[in-house]
Structure formats: C-alpha cells, structure tokens
C-alpha positions as semicolon CSV with decimal commas, in nm:
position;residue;x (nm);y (nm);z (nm)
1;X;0,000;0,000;0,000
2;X;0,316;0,220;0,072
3;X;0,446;0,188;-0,261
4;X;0,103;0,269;-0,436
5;X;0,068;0,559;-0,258
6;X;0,360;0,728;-0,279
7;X;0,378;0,659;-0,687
8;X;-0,018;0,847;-0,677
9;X;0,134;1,128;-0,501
10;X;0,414;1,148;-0,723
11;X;0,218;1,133;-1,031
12;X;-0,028;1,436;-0,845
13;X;0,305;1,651;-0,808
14;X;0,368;1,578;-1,213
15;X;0,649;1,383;-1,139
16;X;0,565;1,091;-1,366
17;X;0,872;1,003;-1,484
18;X;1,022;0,924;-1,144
19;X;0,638;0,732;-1,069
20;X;0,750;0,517;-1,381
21;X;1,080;0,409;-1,322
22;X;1,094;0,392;-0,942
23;X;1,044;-0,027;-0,858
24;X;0,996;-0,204;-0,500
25;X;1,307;-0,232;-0,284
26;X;1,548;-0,454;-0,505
27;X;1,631;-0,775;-0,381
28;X;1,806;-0,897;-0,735
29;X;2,071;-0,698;-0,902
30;X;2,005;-0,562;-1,261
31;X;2,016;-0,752;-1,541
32;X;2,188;-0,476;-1,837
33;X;2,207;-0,610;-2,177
34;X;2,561;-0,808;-2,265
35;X;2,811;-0,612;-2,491
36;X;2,902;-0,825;-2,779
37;X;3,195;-0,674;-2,919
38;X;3,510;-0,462;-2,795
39;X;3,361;-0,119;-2,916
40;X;3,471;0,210;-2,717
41;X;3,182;0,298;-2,455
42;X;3,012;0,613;-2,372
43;X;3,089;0,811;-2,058
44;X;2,787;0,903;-1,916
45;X;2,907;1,137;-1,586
46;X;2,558;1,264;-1,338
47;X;2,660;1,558;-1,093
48;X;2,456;1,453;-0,877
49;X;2,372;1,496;-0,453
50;X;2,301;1,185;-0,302
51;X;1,968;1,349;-0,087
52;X;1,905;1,592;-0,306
53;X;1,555;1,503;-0,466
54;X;1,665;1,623;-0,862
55;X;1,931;1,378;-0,815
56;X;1,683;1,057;-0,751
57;X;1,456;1,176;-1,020
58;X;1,753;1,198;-1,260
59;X;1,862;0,830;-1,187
60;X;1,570;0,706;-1,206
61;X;1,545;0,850;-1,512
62;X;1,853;0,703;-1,634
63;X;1,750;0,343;-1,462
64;X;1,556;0,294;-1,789
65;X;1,852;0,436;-1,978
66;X;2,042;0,184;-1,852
67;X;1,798;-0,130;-1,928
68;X;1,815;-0,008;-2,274
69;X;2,179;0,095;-2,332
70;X;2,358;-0,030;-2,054
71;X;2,610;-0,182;-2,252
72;X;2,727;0,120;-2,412
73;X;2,774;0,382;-2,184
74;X;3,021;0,378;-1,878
75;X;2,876;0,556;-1,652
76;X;2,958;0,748;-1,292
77;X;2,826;0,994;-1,025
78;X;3,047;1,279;-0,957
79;X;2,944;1,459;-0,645
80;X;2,929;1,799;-0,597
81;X;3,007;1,945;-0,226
82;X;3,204;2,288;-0,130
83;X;3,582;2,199;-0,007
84;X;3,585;2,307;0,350
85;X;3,939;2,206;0,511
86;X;3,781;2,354;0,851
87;X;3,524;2,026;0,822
88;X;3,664;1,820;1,082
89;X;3,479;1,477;0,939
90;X;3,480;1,463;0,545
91;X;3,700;1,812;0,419
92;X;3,415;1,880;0,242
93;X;3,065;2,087;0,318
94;X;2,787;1,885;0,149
95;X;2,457;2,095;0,153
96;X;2,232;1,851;0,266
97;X;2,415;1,780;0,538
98;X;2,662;1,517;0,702
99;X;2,494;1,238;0,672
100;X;2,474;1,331;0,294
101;X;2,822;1,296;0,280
102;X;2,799;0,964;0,443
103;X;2,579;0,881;0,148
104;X;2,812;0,987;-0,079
105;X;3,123;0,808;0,047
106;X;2,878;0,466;0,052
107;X;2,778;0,546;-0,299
108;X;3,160;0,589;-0,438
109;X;3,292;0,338;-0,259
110;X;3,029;0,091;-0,427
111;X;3,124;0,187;-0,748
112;X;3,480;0,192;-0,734
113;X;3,449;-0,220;-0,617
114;X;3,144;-0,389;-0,763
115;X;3,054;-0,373;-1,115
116;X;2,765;-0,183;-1,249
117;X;2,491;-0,407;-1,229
118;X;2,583;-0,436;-0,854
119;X;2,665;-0,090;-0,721
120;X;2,386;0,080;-0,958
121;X;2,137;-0,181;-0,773
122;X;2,282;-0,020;-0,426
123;X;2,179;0,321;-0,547
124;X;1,857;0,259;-0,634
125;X;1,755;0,122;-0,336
126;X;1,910;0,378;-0,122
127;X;1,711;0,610;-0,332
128;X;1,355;0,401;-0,270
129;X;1,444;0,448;0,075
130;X;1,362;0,797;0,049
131;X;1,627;1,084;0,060
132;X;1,574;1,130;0,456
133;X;1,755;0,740;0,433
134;X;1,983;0,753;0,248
135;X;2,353;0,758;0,443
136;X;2,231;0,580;0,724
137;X;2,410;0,262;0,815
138;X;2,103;0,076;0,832
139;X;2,033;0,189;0,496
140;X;2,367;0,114;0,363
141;X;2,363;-0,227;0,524
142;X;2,031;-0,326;0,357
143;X;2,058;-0,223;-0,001
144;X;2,403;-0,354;-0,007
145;X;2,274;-0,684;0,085
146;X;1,948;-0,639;-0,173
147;X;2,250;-0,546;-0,407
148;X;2,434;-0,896;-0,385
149;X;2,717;-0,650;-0,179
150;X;2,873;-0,805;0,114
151;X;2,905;-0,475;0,281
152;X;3,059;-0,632;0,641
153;X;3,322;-0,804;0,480
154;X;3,399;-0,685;0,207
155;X;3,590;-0,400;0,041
156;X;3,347;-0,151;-0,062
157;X;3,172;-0,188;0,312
158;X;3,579;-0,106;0,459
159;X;3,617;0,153;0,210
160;X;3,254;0,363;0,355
161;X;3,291;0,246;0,669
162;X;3,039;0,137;0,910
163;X;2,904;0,566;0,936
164;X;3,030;0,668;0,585
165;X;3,324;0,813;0,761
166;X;3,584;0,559;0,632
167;X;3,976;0,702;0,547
168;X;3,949;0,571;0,179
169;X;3,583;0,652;0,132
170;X;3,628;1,038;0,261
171;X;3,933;1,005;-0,039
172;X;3,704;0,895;-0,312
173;X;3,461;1,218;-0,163
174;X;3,757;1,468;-0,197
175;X;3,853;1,381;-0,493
176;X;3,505;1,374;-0,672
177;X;3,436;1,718;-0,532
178;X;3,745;1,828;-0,737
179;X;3,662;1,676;-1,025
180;X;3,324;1,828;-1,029
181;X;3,478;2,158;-0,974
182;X;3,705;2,124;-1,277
183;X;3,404;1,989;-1,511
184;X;3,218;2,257;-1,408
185;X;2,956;2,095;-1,247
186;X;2,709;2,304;-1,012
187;X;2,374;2,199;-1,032
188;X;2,261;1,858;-0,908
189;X;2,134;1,698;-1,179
190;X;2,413;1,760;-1,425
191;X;2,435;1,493;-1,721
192;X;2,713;1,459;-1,896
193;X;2,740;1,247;-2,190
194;X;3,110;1,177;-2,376
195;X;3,217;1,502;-2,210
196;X;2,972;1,734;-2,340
197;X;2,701;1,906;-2,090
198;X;2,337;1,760;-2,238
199;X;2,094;1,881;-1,949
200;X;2,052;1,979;-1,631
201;X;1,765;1,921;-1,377
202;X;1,748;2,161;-1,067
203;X;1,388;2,208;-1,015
204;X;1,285;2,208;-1,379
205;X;1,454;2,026;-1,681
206;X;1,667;2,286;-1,855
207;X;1,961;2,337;-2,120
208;X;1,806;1,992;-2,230
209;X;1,881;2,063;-2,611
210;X;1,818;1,708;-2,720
211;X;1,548;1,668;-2,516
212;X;1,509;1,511;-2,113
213;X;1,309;1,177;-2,155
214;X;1,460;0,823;-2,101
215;X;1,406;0,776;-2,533
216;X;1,590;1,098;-2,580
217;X;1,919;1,013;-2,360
218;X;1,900;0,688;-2,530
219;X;1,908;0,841;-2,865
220;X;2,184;1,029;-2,752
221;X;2,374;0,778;-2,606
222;X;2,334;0,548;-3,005
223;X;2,422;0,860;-3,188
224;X;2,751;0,921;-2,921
225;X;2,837;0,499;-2,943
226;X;2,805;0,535;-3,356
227;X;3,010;0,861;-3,381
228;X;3,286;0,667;-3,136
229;X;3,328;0,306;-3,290
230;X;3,250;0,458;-3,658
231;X;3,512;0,260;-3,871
232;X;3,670;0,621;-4,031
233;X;3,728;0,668;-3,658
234;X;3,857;0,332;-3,500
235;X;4,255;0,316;-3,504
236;X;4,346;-0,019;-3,629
C-alpha cells in the first residue's frame, strides 16, 4: 500500500517520470544487456547529490537508460560538495548535510568495487528508501545486501565504513568534489554524456537541447556509441 501511494502522489506533483521508473526495494541486481563486441563505450558522468531530490529523479530517469543501453555507456556519479578544510569529518561541506556525505562516500565506494549491475542496484535502493535514508548505516547495510554487496566483509563496506566516515571513502569524496569543480559541475542533476554538458535538472529540466526523456538520452547515447566506434574513426 506504501508503494502505491507514494507513486499516486508522485504522479499528483507531475512527477511521472520518477512514478515510472521507481520499482519495490530490489532484492536482485540488474540484469543490463551483454556487450558483444570490444567497441569504445560512452561516458555518461551525473553531478549529482546523493539526498538531493533532482538527483533521484535523474537516476531514475537514467534506470531505464540503462535497461536499454547499458552496454554502451560507462557511466559514474560525480558529487558535488564545497571543499571546506575547517570540516573536521569529510573536508568537504555537502549541503544537505553530514549524513549526505555519508551517502556519498557509501555510494563511491560501491562503485569503485562492484561492477555496475551491482553498485547501480545499491543506489537505487538507497534512493527508494527515500532521501531522509539515504547515508544511514542501516540503509547502507540493507541495499548492499538487496545489491548482492557483502558490505561487512567486504571492500566496498571497509572503504565507507560502518558511518560513511571511512579514510578511503572520505578520499574517493575529496577527490570527486574536485573533479566536479574542474568539469564545471554546479547543479545537481548535471548529465554529462562523452564530455559534453546535455541537461541539467534543478527544479525544472533545462539546457536539455536534445530533449530530457529516457528515449531521448538513449538516442543520444546510439548517436555518441556510432560517432565513437565509426570505422573512419577506429585506429586499427
């Protein structure tokens, strides 16, 4: 009844898209389609918050990218925070708060051990916790486990830490920070496709040239993975 409810109230506030692609808590990791050759992939970078509400709207958005085109993009969150070296835990000032950069560090540190299937599965579920959730231990604990992620023993858990303050995952914080500074990324939801800015969602949907639905990332993403592995462009 939960679930129903809350997808009726998002379709009343006109969120529809996030209605559509948000799914129960996982409890299997995703199943992307299987590359079949050794063509270049797409980088596909979202400047994102991990509480910030445009950032769950814009993955879910690009969890149906993914089920379409998952095995040509390489994709990756790059967080955006303000460097504060008077921040005694995490270096970093992340605007919703600490426990947002807990999420953060849990989030990076997922990626940067499990594959994409796995740690993409981890974010979802944090994110159909609600934003309020996500960071928390229990939280962490849970969707790593939904995830296939052995979060007490393994490396990604050691890496966050058991509060999201762990030495390597603060490291992986830092250091996305920066690199969102040098791309020039502000606004949680930035998306970034093969380097180029393609649209932003704070709020609204803007400086969305090619369009902001699942279909028209997609179409972006062929057009990108075409250009790439053309054969006047491949070095033989």
């Amino acid at each position: 009844m939960h679930y129903t409810m809350m997808l009726s109230l998002l379709s009343l506030l006109g969120l529809s898209s996030i209605a559509m692609a948000l799914a129960p808590p996982l409890t299997v990791q995703y199943q992307f389609p299987t590359a079949i050759s050794d063509n270049m992939k797409v980088p596909v970078v979202l400047g994102v918050m991990s509480r910030c509400p445009d950032a769950i709207l814009c993955e879910s958005v690009f969890n149906r990218v993914l089920q379409r085109v998952g095995e040509k993009i390489e994709i990756s969150l790059s967080f955006i925070a303000k460097p504060n070296a008077s921040e005694p835990l995490y270096g970093v000032t992340c605007r919703h708060g600490q426990v947002e950069c807990a999420g953060n560090v849990q989030e990076l540190c997922a990626a940067k051990y499990h594959p994409t299937s796995e740690w993409w599965s981890f974010v979802q579920c944090q994110n159909f916790q609600g934003s309020d959730n996500i960071g928390t231990p229990e939280t962490a604990l849970n969707c790593a486990n939904a995830a296939g992620i052995d979060w007490e023993n393994g490396k990604a858990g050691q890496c966050a830490g058991k509060d999201g303050r762990g030495t390597e995952g603060i490291q992986l914080l830092q250091q996305s920070v920066s690199d969102s500074i040098t791309a020039g990324i502000q606004k949680s939801c930035t998306i970034i496709i093969n380097g180029r800015q393609v649209c932003i969602r704070d709020g609204t949907w803007y400086d969305c040239e090619g369009g902001h639905s699942p279909t028209d990332f997609i179409r972006q993403i062929n057009e990108e993975y075409d250009r790439l592995n053309s054969a006047d462009r491949r070095i033989v």
